mmCIF file of C-alpha atoms and ligand atoms in Angstrom:
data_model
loop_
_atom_site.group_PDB
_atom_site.id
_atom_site.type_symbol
_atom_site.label_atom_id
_atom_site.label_comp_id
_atom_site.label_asym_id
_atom_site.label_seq_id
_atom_site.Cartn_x
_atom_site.Cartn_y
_atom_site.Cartn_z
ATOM 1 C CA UNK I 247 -14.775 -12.230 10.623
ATOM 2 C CA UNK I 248 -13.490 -8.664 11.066
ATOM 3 C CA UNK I 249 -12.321 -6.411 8.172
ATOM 4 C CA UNK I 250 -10.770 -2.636 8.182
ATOM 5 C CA UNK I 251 -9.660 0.145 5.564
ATOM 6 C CA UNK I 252 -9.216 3.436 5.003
ATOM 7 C CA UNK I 253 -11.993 4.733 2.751
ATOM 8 C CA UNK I 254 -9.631 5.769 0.295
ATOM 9 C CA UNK I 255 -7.927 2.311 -0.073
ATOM 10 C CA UNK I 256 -11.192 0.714 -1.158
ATOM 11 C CA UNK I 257 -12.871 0.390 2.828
ATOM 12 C CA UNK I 258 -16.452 0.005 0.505
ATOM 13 C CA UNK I 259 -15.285 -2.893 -1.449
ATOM 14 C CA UNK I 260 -13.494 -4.705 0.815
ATOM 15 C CA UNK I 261 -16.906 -4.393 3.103
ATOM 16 C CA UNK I 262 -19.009 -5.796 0.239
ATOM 17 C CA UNK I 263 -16.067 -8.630 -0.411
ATOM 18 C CA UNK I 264 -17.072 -9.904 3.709
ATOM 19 C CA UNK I 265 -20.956 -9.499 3.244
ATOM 20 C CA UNK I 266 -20.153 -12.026 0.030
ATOM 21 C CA UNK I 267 -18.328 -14.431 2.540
ATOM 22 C CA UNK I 268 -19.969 -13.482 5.922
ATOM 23 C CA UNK I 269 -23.742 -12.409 5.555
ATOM 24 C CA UNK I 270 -24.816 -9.414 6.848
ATOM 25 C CA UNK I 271 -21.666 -6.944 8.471
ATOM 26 C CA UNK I 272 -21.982 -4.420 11.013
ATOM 27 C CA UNK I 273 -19.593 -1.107 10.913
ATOM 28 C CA UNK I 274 -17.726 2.039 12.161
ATOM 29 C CA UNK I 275 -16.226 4.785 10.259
ATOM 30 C CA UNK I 276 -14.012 7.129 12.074
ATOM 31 C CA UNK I 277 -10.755 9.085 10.935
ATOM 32 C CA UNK I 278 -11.463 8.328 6.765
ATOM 33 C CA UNK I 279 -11.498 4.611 7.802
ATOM 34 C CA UNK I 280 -13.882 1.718 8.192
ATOM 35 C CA UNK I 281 -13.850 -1.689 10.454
ATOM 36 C CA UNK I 282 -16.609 -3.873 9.475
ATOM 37 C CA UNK I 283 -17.662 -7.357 11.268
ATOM 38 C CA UNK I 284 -19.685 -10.048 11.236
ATOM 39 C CA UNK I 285 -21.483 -11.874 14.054
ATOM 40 C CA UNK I 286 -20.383 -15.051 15.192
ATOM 41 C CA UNK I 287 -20.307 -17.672 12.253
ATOM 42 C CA UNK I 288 -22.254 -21.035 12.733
ATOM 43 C CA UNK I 289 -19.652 -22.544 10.309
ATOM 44 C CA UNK I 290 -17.023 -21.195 7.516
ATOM 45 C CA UNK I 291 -19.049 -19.015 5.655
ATOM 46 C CA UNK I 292 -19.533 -18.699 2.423
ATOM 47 C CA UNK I 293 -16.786 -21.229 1.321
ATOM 48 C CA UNK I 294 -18.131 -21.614 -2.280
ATOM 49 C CA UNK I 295 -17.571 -18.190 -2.916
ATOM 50 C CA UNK I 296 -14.208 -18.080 -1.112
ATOM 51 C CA UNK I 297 -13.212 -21.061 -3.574
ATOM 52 C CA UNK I 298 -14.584 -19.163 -6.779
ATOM 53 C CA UNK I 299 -12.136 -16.294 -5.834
ATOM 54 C CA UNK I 300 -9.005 -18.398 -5.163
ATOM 55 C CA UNK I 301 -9.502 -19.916 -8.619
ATOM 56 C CA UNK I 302 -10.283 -16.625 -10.306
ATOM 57 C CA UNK I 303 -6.927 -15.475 -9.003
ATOM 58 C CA UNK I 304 -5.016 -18.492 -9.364
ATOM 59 C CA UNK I 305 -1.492 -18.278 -11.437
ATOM 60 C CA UNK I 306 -1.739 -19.183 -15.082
ATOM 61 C CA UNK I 307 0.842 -19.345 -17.947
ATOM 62 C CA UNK I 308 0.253 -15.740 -20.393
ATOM 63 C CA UNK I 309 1.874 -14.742 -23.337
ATOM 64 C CA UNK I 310 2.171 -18.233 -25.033
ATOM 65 C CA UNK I 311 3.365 -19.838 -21.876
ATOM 66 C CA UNK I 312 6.707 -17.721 -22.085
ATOM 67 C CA UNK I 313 6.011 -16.372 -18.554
ATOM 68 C CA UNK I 314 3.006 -17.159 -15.685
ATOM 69 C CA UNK I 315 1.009 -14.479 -13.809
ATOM 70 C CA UNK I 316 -2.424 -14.095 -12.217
ATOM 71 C CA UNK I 317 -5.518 -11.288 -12.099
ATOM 72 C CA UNK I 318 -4.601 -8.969 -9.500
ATOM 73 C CA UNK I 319 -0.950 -7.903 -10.564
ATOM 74 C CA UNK I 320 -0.225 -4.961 -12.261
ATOM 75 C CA UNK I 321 -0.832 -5.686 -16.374
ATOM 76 C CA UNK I 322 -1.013 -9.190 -15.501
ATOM 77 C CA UNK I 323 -1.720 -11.027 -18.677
ATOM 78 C CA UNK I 324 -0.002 -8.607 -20.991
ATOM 79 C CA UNK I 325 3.415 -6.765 -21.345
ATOM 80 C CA UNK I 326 2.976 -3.269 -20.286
ATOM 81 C CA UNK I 327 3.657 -0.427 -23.266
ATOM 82 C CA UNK I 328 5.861 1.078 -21.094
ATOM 83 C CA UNK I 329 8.048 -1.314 -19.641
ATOM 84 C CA UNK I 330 7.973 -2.622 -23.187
ATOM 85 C CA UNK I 331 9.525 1.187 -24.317
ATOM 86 C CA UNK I 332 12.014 0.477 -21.171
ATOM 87 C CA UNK I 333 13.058 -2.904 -22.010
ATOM 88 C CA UNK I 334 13.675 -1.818 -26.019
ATOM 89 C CA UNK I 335 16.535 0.381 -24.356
ATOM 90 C CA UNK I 336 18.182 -1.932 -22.376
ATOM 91 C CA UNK I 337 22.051 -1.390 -23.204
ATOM 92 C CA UNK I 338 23.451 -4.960 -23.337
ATOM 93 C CA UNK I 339 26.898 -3.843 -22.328
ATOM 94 C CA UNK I 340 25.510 -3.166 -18.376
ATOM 95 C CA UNK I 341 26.902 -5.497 -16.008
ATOM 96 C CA UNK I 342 27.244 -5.710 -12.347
ATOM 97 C CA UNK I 343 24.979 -5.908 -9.430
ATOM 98 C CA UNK I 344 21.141 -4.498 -10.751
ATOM 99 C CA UNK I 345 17.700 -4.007 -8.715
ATOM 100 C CA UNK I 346 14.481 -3.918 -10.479
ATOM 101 C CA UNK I 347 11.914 -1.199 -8.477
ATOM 102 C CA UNK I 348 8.393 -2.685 -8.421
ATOM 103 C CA UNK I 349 8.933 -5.333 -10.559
ATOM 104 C CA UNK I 350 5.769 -7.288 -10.460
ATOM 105 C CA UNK I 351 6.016 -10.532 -12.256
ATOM 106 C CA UNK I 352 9.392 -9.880 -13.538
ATOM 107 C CA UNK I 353 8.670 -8.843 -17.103
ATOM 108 C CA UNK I 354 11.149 -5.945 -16.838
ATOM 109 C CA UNK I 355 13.861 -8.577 -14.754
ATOM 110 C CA UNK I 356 13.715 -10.654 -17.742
ATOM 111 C CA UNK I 357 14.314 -8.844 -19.582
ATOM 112 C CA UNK I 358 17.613 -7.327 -17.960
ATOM 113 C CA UNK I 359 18.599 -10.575 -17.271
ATOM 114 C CA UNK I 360 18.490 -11.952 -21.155
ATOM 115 C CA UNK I 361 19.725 -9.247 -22.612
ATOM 116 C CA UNK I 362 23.017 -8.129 -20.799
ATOM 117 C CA UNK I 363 24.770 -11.249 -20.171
ATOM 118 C CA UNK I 364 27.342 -9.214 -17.733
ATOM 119 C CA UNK I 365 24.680 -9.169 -14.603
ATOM 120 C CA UNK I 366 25.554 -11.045 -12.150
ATOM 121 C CA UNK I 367 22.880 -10.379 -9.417
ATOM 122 C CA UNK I 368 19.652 -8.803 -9.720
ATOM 123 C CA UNK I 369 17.119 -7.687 -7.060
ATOM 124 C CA UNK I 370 12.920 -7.449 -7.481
ATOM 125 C CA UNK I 371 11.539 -5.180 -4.684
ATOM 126 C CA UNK I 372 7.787 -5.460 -5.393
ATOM 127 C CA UNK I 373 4.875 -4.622 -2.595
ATOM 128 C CA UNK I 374 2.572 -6.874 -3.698
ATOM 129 C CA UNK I 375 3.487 -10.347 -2.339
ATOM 130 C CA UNK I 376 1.766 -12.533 -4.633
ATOM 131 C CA UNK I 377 3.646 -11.064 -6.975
ATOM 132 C CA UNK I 378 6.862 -12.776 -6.022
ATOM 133 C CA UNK I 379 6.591 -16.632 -6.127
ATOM 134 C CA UNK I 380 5.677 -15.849 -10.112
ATOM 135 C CA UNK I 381 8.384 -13.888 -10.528
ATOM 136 C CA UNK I 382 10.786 -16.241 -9.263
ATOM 137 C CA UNK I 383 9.621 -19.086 -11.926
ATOM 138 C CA UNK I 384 9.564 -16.167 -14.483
ATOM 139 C CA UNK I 385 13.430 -15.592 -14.003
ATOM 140 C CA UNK I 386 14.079 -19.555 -13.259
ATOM 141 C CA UNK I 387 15.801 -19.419 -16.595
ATOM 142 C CA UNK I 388 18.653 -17.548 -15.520
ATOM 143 C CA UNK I 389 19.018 -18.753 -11.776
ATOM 144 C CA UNK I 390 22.274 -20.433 -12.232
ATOM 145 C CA UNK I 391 24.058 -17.706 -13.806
ATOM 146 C CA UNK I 392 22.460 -14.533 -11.360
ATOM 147 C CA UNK I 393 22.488 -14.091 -7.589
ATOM 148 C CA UNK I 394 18.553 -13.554 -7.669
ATOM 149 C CA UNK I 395 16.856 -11.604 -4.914
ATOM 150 C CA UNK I 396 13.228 -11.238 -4.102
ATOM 151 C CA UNK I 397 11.832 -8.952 -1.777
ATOM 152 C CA UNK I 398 8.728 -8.091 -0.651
ATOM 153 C CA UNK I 399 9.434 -4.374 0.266
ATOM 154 C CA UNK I 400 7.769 -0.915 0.466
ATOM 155 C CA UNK I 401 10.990 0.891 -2.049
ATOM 156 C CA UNK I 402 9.779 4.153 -0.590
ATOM 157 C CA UNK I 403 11.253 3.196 2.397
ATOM 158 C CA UNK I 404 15.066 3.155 0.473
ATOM 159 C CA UNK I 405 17.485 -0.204 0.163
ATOM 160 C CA UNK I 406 19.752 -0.991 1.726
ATOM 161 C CA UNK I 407 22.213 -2.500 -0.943
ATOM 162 C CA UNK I 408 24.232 -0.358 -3.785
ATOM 163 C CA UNK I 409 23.599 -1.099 -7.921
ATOM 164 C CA UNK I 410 25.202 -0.888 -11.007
ATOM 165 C CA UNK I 411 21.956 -0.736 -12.736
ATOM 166 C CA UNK I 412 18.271 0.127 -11.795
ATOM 167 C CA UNK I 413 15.242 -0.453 -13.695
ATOM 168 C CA UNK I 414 11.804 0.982 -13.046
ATOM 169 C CA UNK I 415 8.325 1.776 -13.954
ATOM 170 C CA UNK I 416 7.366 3.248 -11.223
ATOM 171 C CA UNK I 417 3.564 2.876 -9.516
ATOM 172 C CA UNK I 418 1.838 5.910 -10.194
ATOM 173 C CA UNK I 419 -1.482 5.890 -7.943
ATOM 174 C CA UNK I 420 -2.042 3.931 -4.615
ATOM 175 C CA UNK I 421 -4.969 1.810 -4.541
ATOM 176 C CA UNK I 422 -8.221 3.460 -5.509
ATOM 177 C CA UNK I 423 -6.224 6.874 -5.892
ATOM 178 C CA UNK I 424 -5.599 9.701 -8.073
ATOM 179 C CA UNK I 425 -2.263 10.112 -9.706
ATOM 180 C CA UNK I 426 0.626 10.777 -6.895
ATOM 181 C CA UNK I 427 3.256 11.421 -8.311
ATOM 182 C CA UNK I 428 5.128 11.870 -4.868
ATOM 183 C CA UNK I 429 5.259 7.512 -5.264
ATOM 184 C CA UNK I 430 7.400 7.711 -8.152
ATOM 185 C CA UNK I 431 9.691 10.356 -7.116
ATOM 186 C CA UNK I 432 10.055 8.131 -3.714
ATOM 187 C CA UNK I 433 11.078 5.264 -6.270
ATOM 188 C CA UNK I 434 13.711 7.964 -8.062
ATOM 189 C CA UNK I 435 15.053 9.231 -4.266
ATOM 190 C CA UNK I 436 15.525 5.132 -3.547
ATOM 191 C CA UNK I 437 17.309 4.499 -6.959
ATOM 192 C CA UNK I 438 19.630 7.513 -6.202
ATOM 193 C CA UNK I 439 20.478 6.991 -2.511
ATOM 194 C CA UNK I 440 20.852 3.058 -3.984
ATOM 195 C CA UNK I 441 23.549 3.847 -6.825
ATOM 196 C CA UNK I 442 27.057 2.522 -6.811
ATOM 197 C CA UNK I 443 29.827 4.957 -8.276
ATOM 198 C CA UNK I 444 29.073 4.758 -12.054
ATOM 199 C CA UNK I 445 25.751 3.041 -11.500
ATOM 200 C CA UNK I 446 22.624 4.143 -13.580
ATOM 201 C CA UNK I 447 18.870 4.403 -13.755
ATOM 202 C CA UNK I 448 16.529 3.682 -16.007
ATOM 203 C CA UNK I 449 13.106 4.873 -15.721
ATOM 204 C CA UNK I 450 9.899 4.351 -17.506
ATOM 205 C CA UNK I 451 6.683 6.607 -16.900
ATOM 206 C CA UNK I 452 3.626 8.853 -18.286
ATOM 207 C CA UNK I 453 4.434 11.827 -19.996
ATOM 208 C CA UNK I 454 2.515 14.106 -17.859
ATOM 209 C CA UNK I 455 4.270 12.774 -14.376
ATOM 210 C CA UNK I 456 6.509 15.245 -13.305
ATOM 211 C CA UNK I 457 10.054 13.520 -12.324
ATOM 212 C CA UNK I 458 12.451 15.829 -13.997
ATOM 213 C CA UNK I 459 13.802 17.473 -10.673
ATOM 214 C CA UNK I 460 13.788 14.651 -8.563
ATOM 215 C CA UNK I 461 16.058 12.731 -11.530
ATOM 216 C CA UNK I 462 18.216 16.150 -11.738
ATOM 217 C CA UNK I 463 18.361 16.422 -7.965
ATOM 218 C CA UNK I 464 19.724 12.625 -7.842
ATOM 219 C CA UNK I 465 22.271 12.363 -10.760
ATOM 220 C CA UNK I 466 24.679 14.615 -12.754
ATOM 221 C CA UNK I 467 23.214 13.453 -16.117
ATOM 222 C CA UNK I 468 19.625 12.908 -17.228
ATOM 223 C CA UNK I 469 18.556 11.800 -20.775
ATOM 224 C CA UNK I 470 15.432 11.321 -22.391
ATOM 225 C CA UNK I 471 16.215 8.389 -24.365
ATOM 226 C CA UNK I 472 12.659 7.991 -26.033
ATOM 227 C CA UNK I 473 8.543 9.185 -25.861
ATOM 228 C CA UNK I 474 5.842 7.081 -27.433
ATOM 229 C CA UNK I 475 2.508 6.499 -26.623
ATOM 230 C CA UNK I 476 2.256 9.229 -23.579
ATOM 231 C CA UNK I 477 5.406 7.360 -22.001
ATOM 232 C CA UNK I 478 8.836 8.837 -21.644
ATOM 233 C CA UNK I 479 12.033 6.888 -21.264
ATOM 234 C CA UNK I 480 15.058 8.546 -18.970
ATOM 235 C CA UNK I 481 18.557 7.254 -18.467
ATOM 236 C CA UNK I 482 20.241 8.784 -15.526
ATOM 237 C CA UNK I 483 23.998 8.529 -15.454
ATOM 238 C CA UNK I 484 26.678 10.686 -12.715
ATOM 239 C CA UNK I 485 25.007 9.595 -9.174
ATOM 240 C CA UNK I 486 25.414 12.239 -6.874
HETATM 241 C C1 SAM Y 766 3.720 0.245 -13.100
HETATM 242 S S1 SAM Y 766 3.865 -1.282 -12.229
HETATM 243 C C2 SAM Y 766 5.267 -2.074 -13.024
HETATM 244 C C3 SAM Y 766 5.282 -3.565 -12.834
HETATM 245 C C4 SAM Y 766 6.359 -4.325 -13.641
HETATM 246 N N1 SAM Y 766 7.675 -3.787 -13.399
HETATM 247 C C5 SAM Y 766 6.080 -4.296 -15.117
HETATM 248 O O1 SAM Y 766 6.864 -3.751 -15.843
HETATM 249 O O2 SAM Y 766 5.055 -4.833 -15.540
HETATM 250 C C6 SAM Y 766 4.494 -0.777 -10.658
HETATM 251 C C7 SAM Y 766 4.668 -1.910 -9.659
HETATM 252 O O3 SAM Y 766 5.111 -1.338 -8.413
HETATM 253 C C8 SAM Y 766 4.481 -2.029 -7.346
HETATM 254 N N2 SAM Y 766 4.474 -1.119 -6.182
HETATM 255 C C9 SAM Y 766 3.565 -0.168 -5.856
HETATM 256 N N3 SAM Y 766 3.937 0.498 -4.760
HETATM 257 C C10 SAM Y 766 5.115 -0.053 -4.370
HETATM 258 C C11 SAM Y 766 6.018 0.193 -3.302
HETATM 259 N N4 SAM Y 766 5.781 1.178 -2.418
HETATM 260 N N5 SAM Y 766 7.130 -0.559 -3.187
HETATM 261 C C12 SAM Y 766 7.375 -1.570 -4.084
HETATM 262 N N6 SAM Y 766 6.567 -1.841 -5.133
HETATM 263 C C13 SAM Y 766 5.459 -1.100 -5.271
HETATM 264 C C14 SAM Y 766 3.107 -2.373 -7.880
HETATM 265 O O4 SAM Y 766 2.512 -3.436 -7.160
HETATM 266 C C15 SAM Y 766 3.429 -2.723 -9.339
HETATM 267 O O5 SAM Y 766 3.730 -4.096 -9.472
#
């Protein structure tokens, strides 16, 4: 079994994750990364403990059974205080084509999608794959009436369609990293280069993150709709 990571992506964990499955690893670091290997294997390893972690991780109804998720995803067993801030301002008058911007298990997607009954497509772009199957059964409820899209996909590498309407709470840290707020400002240059004429954002995030310009460099209008509990709501109107 052969592993690799960069050091700051969690290379030490992931190393200690093998040992658990593989016995005793051997290792390089070079360039802020780390490979790690084991020798040959007389059978499959450690398949008990390979088993415990599947179950640990595997999808469960939350919330009362109104929606399923598993450890691993971003707030997974809870609604998020600030995607619940964002999904309190959802106007139910949008309508069109809409794109939700690391939308996880689809808490903020729902909630477009039952409250403004003029959508009639909606795309999830979410980097964690697991993510995606649970999604899909958490928006099953509205798959007759929405085009529904699901897409594994990096957003800081842009979209390729146009939207009406874009919801986001944007990632704030990589993996095992300090704030970067260069992620979420990626997120706000997708949304922008993304907009149909008319088309609007709405974003969710910390108080302290510092998205003002990229919002002002992207649309003609920016509001602060609402700030509670260190989060701070903007609605972004005029694409450039
Ligand atoms: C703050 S969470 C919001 C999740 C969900 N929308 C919610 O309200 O609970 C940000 C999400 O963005 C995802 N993400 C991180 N980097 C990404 C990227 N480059 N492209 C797409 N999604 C990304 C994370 O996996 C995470 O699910």
């Amino acid at each position: 079994m052969l592993g690799v990571a960069a050091n700051d992506q969690g290379a030490r964990s992931a190393q200690a994750d093998l040992t658990a499955l593989a016995g005793p690893l051997s290792s390089l670091s070079k360039n802020r990364c780390r490979v790690f290997w084991s020798a040959p294997l007389e059978g499959a390893g450690n398949t008990q403990q390979a088993q415990d972690w599947i179950d640990a991780a595997a999808p469960r109804p939350i919330l009362d059974g109104r929606f399923v998720s598993r450890p691993g995803l971003f707030a997974w067993d809870r609604i998020d205080p600030a995607s619940a801030l964002l999904a309190e301002h959802i106007d139910p008058d949008w309508r069109g084509r809409a794109a939700d911007l690391g939308g996880g298990w689809g808490y903020l997607s729902s909630q477009l999608l039952a409250r403004c009954p003029g959508i009639t497509a909606l795309d999830l772009f979410e980097a964690q794959a697991q993510a995606l199957p649970l999604a899909r059964l958490n928006l099953g409820a509205h798959a007759d009436r929405v085009t529904l899209g699901l897409h594994w996909h990096d957003v800081t590498r842009g979209l390729a369609q146009r939207y009406d309407v874009v919801v986001t709470n944007p990632p704030f840290h990589a993996q095992g990293r300090a704030d970067d707020p260069a992620l979420g400002q990626a997120f706000i240059a997708a949304a922008t280069q993304a907009m149909a004429p008319g088309g609007k954002l709405l974003l969710v995030a910390n108080r302290h993150l510092p998205y003002e310009a990229a919002l002002q460099r992207g649309f003609g209008k920016v509001s602060l709709l609402a700030q509670r509990d260190g989060f701070k709501l903007f609605l972004a109107t005029a694409p450039r």
